[in-house]
Amino acid sequence: MKINRCQICSSKKIKKIISLGATGLCDTLLTYEETKRKEKSYPLNLVRCHNCQLLQLDFIVDNKELFHLDYPYKSSITKPLVKLLQGTSVYLKKRFKFSKKPLAIDIGSNDGTLLKGFKQMKFQTLGVEPTNISKIANKSGIKTIQKFFSVSTAKYISKRYKKASVITGTNLFAHVDKLNSFMKAIKILLDPKEGVFVTESHYAVDIIEDLQYDSIYHEHLRFYLIKPLIYLMEKHGLKIIDAIRIPNYGGSIRICATLNKNISPNRNVKQLLDLEKKKGFFKTSKYKKFSKDVIKSKNNLLNILRKIKKEGKNIVGIGCPGRSITLLSYCNINRDIIDYIAEQSSSLKLNLFTPNTHIPVLDEENFFENQPEYALILSWHYGKSIMKNLKVKGYKGKFIVPLPFPKII
Ligand SMILES: [Zn+2]
């Protein structure tokens, strides 16, 4: 659905920053048969609201289409992420005082990775996850309800459980298509006194400054600065009392909000707001430069890849995170350039094909056997640990890191 009003403040003053073309959905990989049929694709434009400063997509794909039952992403497959996700619980336990046996609810809890951290600290835990990955969580001992989070789900939970001392919504907070009813549901479940609602989302400052255009895909409807987040929370009677930058997904912002009017915000909140202003994030020129640099970075990458192909050498992609689909599709990197994408043996994406560019995803065994001359690191935001790991496992070739500006290592 094309939108012409801001997703948070409903202003019509939304202007385009960059168009990344039209792509398929990044977590709907194709079977071989499907690559032969006509594909669905959706426009991918980044726009900015000149009223509340929210960066957002101007086309919304229904959440039910994006987060289909067989959604293939498991948090626990990204090793550095496991540690980061469990860091959320450690931070909150240190930062706030909770009553005995507090309840922590994670929305979009995936395989329960984040909640495991809370469980270790003796919280009662409950996951809410609409896809079949909830079954994996339940099997591993993290109680998870398989539902989309909504007002009716919140009512269902509040009948059976107590109010939550912590509600977390990490990457999902950028995904939710019906943001206002989502916030209403949070209010139903959150303990009015000690309850903390915690979101972690890609931070727009990191996305723009590090040219992370590949993190722009249909699952991410919004890219938050703290300014529009303050606006959003206030609109729903919540107050942001803490905000910090964290390294997750190549740079994120964690905010803590509460219904309790007696808690005052710490100075981080104002500091980040000042930083955004100082760095020019409320001005159009900032985004003009971003859009120019993205095009430059894309051309540089294509030059490097084409040169390697001319020399008759092989390139294999490493890792197939959601963001790789935008990079491959926007740069039109297809099978003429990359032989295949290597993923861990436990990946749910094996033997499927990327949308648009039709690159097969294969078990990384193939990669270590074939020893291609170049490995294109598609999960470049975890590049260091991935490259180290590949070397340890016996890879002898070179690495191409595609962003912010492409380089060979
Ligand atoms: Zn707005």
XYZ file of C-alpha atoms and ligand atoms in Angstrom:
410
model
C 0.000 0.000 0.000
C 1.380 3.386 -1.027
C 1.166 5.991 1.716
C 1.107 9.761 1.434
C 1.058 10.647 5.126
C 3.749 10.277 7.801
C 3.412 6.999 9.707
C 3.754 8.751 13.061
C 2.396 12.294 12.817
C 0.155 11.991 9.721
C 1.695 15.063 8.102
C 1.543 15.184 4.317
C 4.964 16.850 4.180
C 6.883 13.701 3.238
C 9.616 14.058 0.624
C 11.717 11.457 -1.150
C 15.386 10.957 -0.184
C 16.329 8.056 -2.428
C 14.721 5.373 -4.538
C 16.301 1.911 -4.387
C 14.119 0.514 -7.144
C 11.575 -2.241 -6.671
C 12.486 -5.517 -4.989
C 10.955 -8.713 -3.691
C 10.620 -9.292 0.037
C 13.950 -9.931 1.679
C 12.844 -12.864 3.817
C 10.726 -14.524 1.191
C 13.317 -16.509 -0.710
C 12.303 -18.402 -3.823
C 12.282 -22.083 -4.693
C 13.799 -23.066 -8.032
C 10.302 -23.329 -9.586
C 9.415 -19.875 -8.295
C 12.419 -18.327 -10.026
C 10.806 -19.335 -13.325
C 7.567 -17.496 -12.582
C 6.762 -13.803 -12.577
C 7.810 -12.317 -9.233
C 6.015 -9.880 -7.004
C 8.044 -6.775 -6.313
C 7.399 -3.663 -4.285
C 8.782 -0.132 -4.567
C 11.550 0.747 -2.129
C 11.748 4.498 -1.528
C 13.140 6.217 1.531
C 11.232 9.384 2.415
C 11.445 11.910 5.226
C 8.710 13.677 7.163
C 9.549 17.359 7.343
C 7.254 17.755 10.356
C 8.402 15.099 12.884
C 11.673 14.077 11.066
C 10.767 10.397 10.759
C 12.578 8.567 7.960
C 10.298 5.938 6.497
C 9.248 3.914 3.474
C 6.381 5.236 1.415
C 5.077 1.771 0.618
C 3.811 -0.618 3.285
C 3.652 -4.356 2.729
C 1.108 -6.046 5.012
C 2.827 -7.589 8.079
C 1.042 -10.877 7.394
C 2.733 -11.093 4.006
C 6.159 -10.199 5.415
C 6.073 -12.374 8.513
C 4.567 -15.458 6.951
C 4.420 -18.699 8.942
C 7.604 -20.037 7.399
C 9.624 -16.885 8.026
C 13.191 -18.192 7.789
C 15.198 -16.022 10.182
C 16.405 -17.297 13.544
C 18.107 -14.819 15.889
C 20.341 -17.512 17.301
C 22.026 -18.134 13.919
C 23.914 -14.832 14.165
C 26.402 -15.575 16.925
C 27.413 -11.962 17.704
C 23.714 -11.099 17.908
C 23.000 -13.671 20.618
C 25.363 -11.882 22.960
C 23.975 -8.469 22.031
C 20.360 -9.554 22.485
C 21.056 -11.025 25.874
C 22.865 -7.806 26.772
C 19.475 -6.086 26.790
C 18.393 -7.970 29.906
C 21.679 -7.301 31.675
C 21.390 -3.575 30.974
C 17.809 -3.345 32.226
C 18.479 -5.310 35.382
C 21.292 -2.913 36.237
C 19.457 0.237 35.213
C 16.065 -0.268 36.916
C 14.647 -1.671 40.146
C 12.058 -4.392 39.736
C 9.739 -6.172 42.156
C 10.146 -9.881 42.926
C 9.712 -12.324 40.014
C 8.965 -9.597 37.469
C 7.399 -10.510 34.136
C 9.331 -9.784 30.930
C 7.481 -9.990 27.617
C 9.281 -9.887 24.283
C 7.235 -8.963 21.226
C 8.448 -10.568 18.017
C 10.434 -12.889 20.243
C 11.642 -15.110 17.394
C 13.395 -18.187 18.825
C 13.488 -16.776 22.367
C 17.127 -15.681 22.295
C 16.516 -12.356 24.042
C 14.239 -13.833 26.718
C 16.817 -16.445 27.655
C 18.833 -13.593 29.161
C 15.882 -12.586 31.358
C 15.197 -16.166 32.334
C 18.757 -16.546 33.591
C 18.121 -13.540 35.838
C 15.015 -15.167 37.337
C 12.425 -13.131 35.467
C 9.198 -14.793 34.473
C 9.226 -14.673 30.657
C 6.719 -14.752 27.846
C 7.322 -14.485 24.113
C 4.891 -13.335 21.431
C 5.825 -14.473 17.937
C 3.501 -14.925 14.944
C 5.633 -17.262 12.838
C 6.384 -20.957 13.251
C 9.712 -20.046 14.837
C 7.662 -19.790 18.063
C 7.655 -23.596 18.088
C 11.450 -23.620 18.310
C 11.248 -21.238 21.283
C 8.656 -23.355 23.074
C 10.736 -26.482 22.558
C 13.752 -24.784 24.082
C 11.758 -23.861 27.205
C 10.812 -20.240 26.436
C 7.019 -20.056 26.696
C 5.816 -18.334 23.533
C 2.360 -17.460 22.220
C 2.061 -17.757 18.448
C 0.119 -14.603 17.586
C 0.577 -11.186 16.046
C 0.808 -8.614 18.833
C -2.341 -6.475 18.944
C -4.869 -5.059 21.377
C -6.693 -8.390 21.456
C -3.441 -10.314 22.078
C -2.627 -7.877 24.906
C -6.053 -8.486 26.457
C -5.580 -12.238 26.089
C -2.219 -12.060 27.903
C -3.377 -9.701 30.658
C -6.200 -12.117 31.566
C -3.712 -14.928 32.103
C -0.635 -13.093 33.418
C 0.189 -10.083 35.550
C 1.250 -6.687 34.219
C 4.689 -6.653 32.654
C 7.663 -4.999 34.319
C 9.518 -5.144 31.022
C 8.188 -5.251 27.486
C 10.825 -5.452 24.794
C 10.371 -4.974 21.087
C 13.735 -5.015 19.396
C 14.076 -4.931 15.641
C 10.327 -5.376 15.313
C 9.569 -1.824 16.367
C 10.478 -0.696 12.883
C 8.369 -3.479 11.352
C 4.942 -2.976 12.893
C 2.507 -1.679 10.298
C -0.238 -0.532 12.689
C 1.888 1.502 15.060
C -0.921 3.262 16.924
C -2.790 0.096 17.856
C 0.563 -1.494 18.753
C 1.180 1.311 21.256
C -2.340 0.908 22.685
C -1.594 -2.769 23.250
C 1.664 -1.910 25.040
C -0.264 0.360 27.405
C -2.651 -2.459 28.303
C 0.194 -4.756 29.366
C 2.731 -2.401 30.886
C 2.851 -2.053 34.676
C 1.949 1.625 35.300
C 4.472 1.982 38.118
C 7.634 0.052 37.377
C 6.942 -1.072 33.820
C 9.546 -0.211 31.194
C 8.876 -0.472 27.490
C 12.136 -1.013 25.655
C 12.660 -0.766 21.938
C 15.802 -1.269 19.958
C 15.829 -0.130 16.376
C 18.345 0.730 13.718
C 19.445 4.254 14.496
C 18.931 6.609 11.575
C 22.133 8.441 12.506
C 24.173 5.268 11.910
C 22.284 4.364 8.758
C 22.837 7.744 7.151
C 26.400 8.350 8.346
C 27.633 4.819 7.493
C 25.736 4.678 4.187
C 23.846 1.605 5.318
C 21.352 1.803 2.503
C 21.213 -1.994 2.542
C 19.305 -1.843 5.829
C 16.459 -0.233 3.914
C 14.052 -3.022 3.023
C 10.348 -3.659 3.237
C 10.447 -5.093 6.737
C 11.830 -1.806 8.004
C 9.058 0.703 7.645
C 10.701 3.352 9.800
C 14.247 4.478 10.616
C 14.217 6.278 13.908
C 15.914 9.353 15.170
C 15.152 10.092 18.806
C 13.136 13.181 17.872
C 10.197 11.349 16.244
C 10.390 8.656 18.957
C 9.802 11.274 21.641
C 6.838 12.540 19.629
C 5.429 9.020 19.242
C 5.760 8.071 22.904
C 4.217 11.313 24.123
C 1.309 10.859 21.767
C 0.569 7.607 23.604
C 1.159 8.835 27.145
C 4.629 7.361 27.565
C 7.804 9.184 28.444
C 11.299 8.289 27.217
C 13.541 8.111 30.273
C 16.681 6.606 28.787
C 18.265 6.335 25.361
C 21.576 4.789 24.391
C 23.336 3.786 21.211
C 24.138 0.082 20.907
C 26.099 -1.811 18.224
C 23.297 -4.217 17.173
C 22.679 -4.565 13.427
C 25.397 -2.060 12.582
C 24.212 0.681 14.965
C 20.955 0.861 16.872
C 19.251 2.981 19.470
C 17.748 1.520 22.628
C 15.087 3.610 24.300
C 13.300 2.966 27.572
C 9.883 4.514 28.107
C 7.490 4.425 31.024
C 3.929 5.346 31.932
C 5.126 6.575 35.331
C 5.217 10.362 35.204
C 7.355 10.551 38.368
C 10.482 9.144 36.736
C 12.561 11.825 35.065
C 14.609 11.184 31.940
C 18.376 10.899 32.248
C 20.562 13.271 30.278
C 21.238 10.784 27.465
C 17.906 11.682 25.947
C 18.722 15.338 25.492
C 22.299 14.542 24.451
C 21.121 12.427 21.538
C 18.593 15.017 20.509
C 21.356 17.645 20.505
C 23.619 15.349 18.505
C 20.973 14.866 15.821
C 20.517 18.607 15.545
C 24.248 19.325 15.484
C 24.883 16.761 12.762
C 22.211 18.287 10.541
C 19.613 15.517 10.650
C 16.744 17.973 10.594
C 17.969 19.531 7.344
C 17.456 18.437 3.748
C 21.133 18.903 2.789
C 22.111 15.955 5.027
C 19.975 13.603 2.956
C 21.030 15.021 -0.403
C 24.598 14.128 0.458
C 23.542 10.656 1.620
C 21.779 9.927 -1.614
C 24.779 11.069 -3.691
C 27.184 8.972 -1.604
C 25.009 5.871 -1.935
C 25.185 6.078 -5.712
C 28.947 6.592 -5.542
C 29.390 3.591 -3.241
C 27.265 1.394 -5.516
C 29.330 2.343 -8.591
C 32.605 1.686 -6.766
C 31.415 -1.751 -5.714
C 30.304 -2.662 -9.218
C 33.657 -1.548 -10.639
C 35.509 -3.790 -8.191
C 33.291 -6.793 -8.879
C 33.420 -6.405 -12.662
C 37.196 -6.121 -12.609
C 37.483 -9.372 -10.668
C 35.151 -11.128 -13.106
C 37.201 -9.854 -16.052
C 40.223 -11.540 -14.506
C 38.202 -14.754 -14.584
C 38.085 -15.163 -10.813
C 35.219 -16.388 -8.663
C 33.191 -14.526 -6.051
C 30.935 -16.113 -3.470
C 28.597 -14.168 -1.179
C 28.859 -14.824 2.551
C 25.673 -14.772 4.608
C 22.200 -13.964 3.394
C 20.739 -11.512 5.909
C 17.644 -9.524 4.936
C 19.805 -6.557 4.071
C 21.769 -8.494 1.455
C 18.660 -8.599 -0.719
C 18.561 -4.801 -1.004
C 22.287 -4.605 -1.765
C 22.174 -7.323 -4.430
C 19.025 -6.033 -6.011
C 19.905 -2.314 -5.979
C 23.376 -2.994 -7.436
C 21.938 -5.656 -9.735
C 24.468 -8.244 -8.618
C 23.283 -11.539 -10.061
C 24.656 -14.987 -10.910
C 26.926 -13.530 -13.582
C 28.892 -11.979 -10.728
C 28.334 -14.231 -7.712
C 28.318 -18.034 -7.980
C 26.243 -18.572 -4.862
C 25.742 -17.391 -1.312
C 27.174 -19.524 1.487
C 25.201 -19.915 4.719
C 25.698 -22.020 7.831
C 24.374 -25.588 7.687
C 21.603 -24.728 10.161
C 20.204 -21.888 8.001
C 16.566 -22.105 6.942
C 17.482 -20.425 3.647
C 19.604 -23.232 2.191
C 18.802 -24.313 -1.380
C 16.502 -21.350 -1.978
C 17.163 -18.394 -4.291
C 17.369 -14.654 -3.674
C 14.423 -12.639 -5.022
C 15.089 -10.672 -8.240
C 18.732 -11.679 -8.588
C 18.168 -15.478 -8.306
C 21.417 -16.368 -6.580
C 21.268 -19.801 -4.907
C 21.948 -20.114 -1.178
C 24.160 -23.116 -0.431
C 25.664 -24.791 2.591
C 29.006 -23.171 3.483
C 30.676 -26.590 3.100
C 30.726 -25.840 -0.638
C 32.563 -22.601 -0.035
C 35.369 -24.184 1.979
C 35.706 -26.919 -0.615
C 35.713 -24.598 -3.662
C 37.925 -21.908 -2.120
C 36.782 -19.089 -4.451
C 39.292 -16.246 -4.838
C 36.931 -13.682 -3.302
C 34.293 -13.712 -0.565
C 31.789 -10.850 -0.616
C 30.775 -10.226 2.994
C 27.054 -9.514 2.845
C 26.719 -9.410 6.646
C 29.429 -6.764 6.579
C 28.118 -5.159 9.792
C 29.488 -8.234 11.582
C 32.384 -8.364 9.135
C 35.265 -8.624 11.570
C 33.992 -11.637 13.439
C 32.788 -13.330 10.249
C 36.121 -12.925 8.432
C 38.007 -14.191 11.433
C 35.744 -17.187 11.674
C 36.063 -18.043 7.962
C 39.851 -17.939 8.209
C 39.814 -20.193 11.243
C 37.648 -22.622 9.320
C 40.205 -22.711 6.489
C 39.298 -20.085 3.877
C 42.401 -18.836 2.056
C 41.057 -16.167 -0.349
C 40.366 -12.443 -0.098
C 37.416 -10.565 1.323
C 35.326 -7.829 -0.229
C 33.562 -5.586 2.290
C 30.838 -3.756 0.320
C 29.986 -0.876 2.656
C 30.189 1.996 3.556
C 32.781 2.322 0.796
C 33.819 -0.979 -0.769
C 37.262 -2.389 -0.006
C 39.253 -5.570 -0.485
C 40.959 -7.153 2.511
Zn 5.888 12.911 10.767
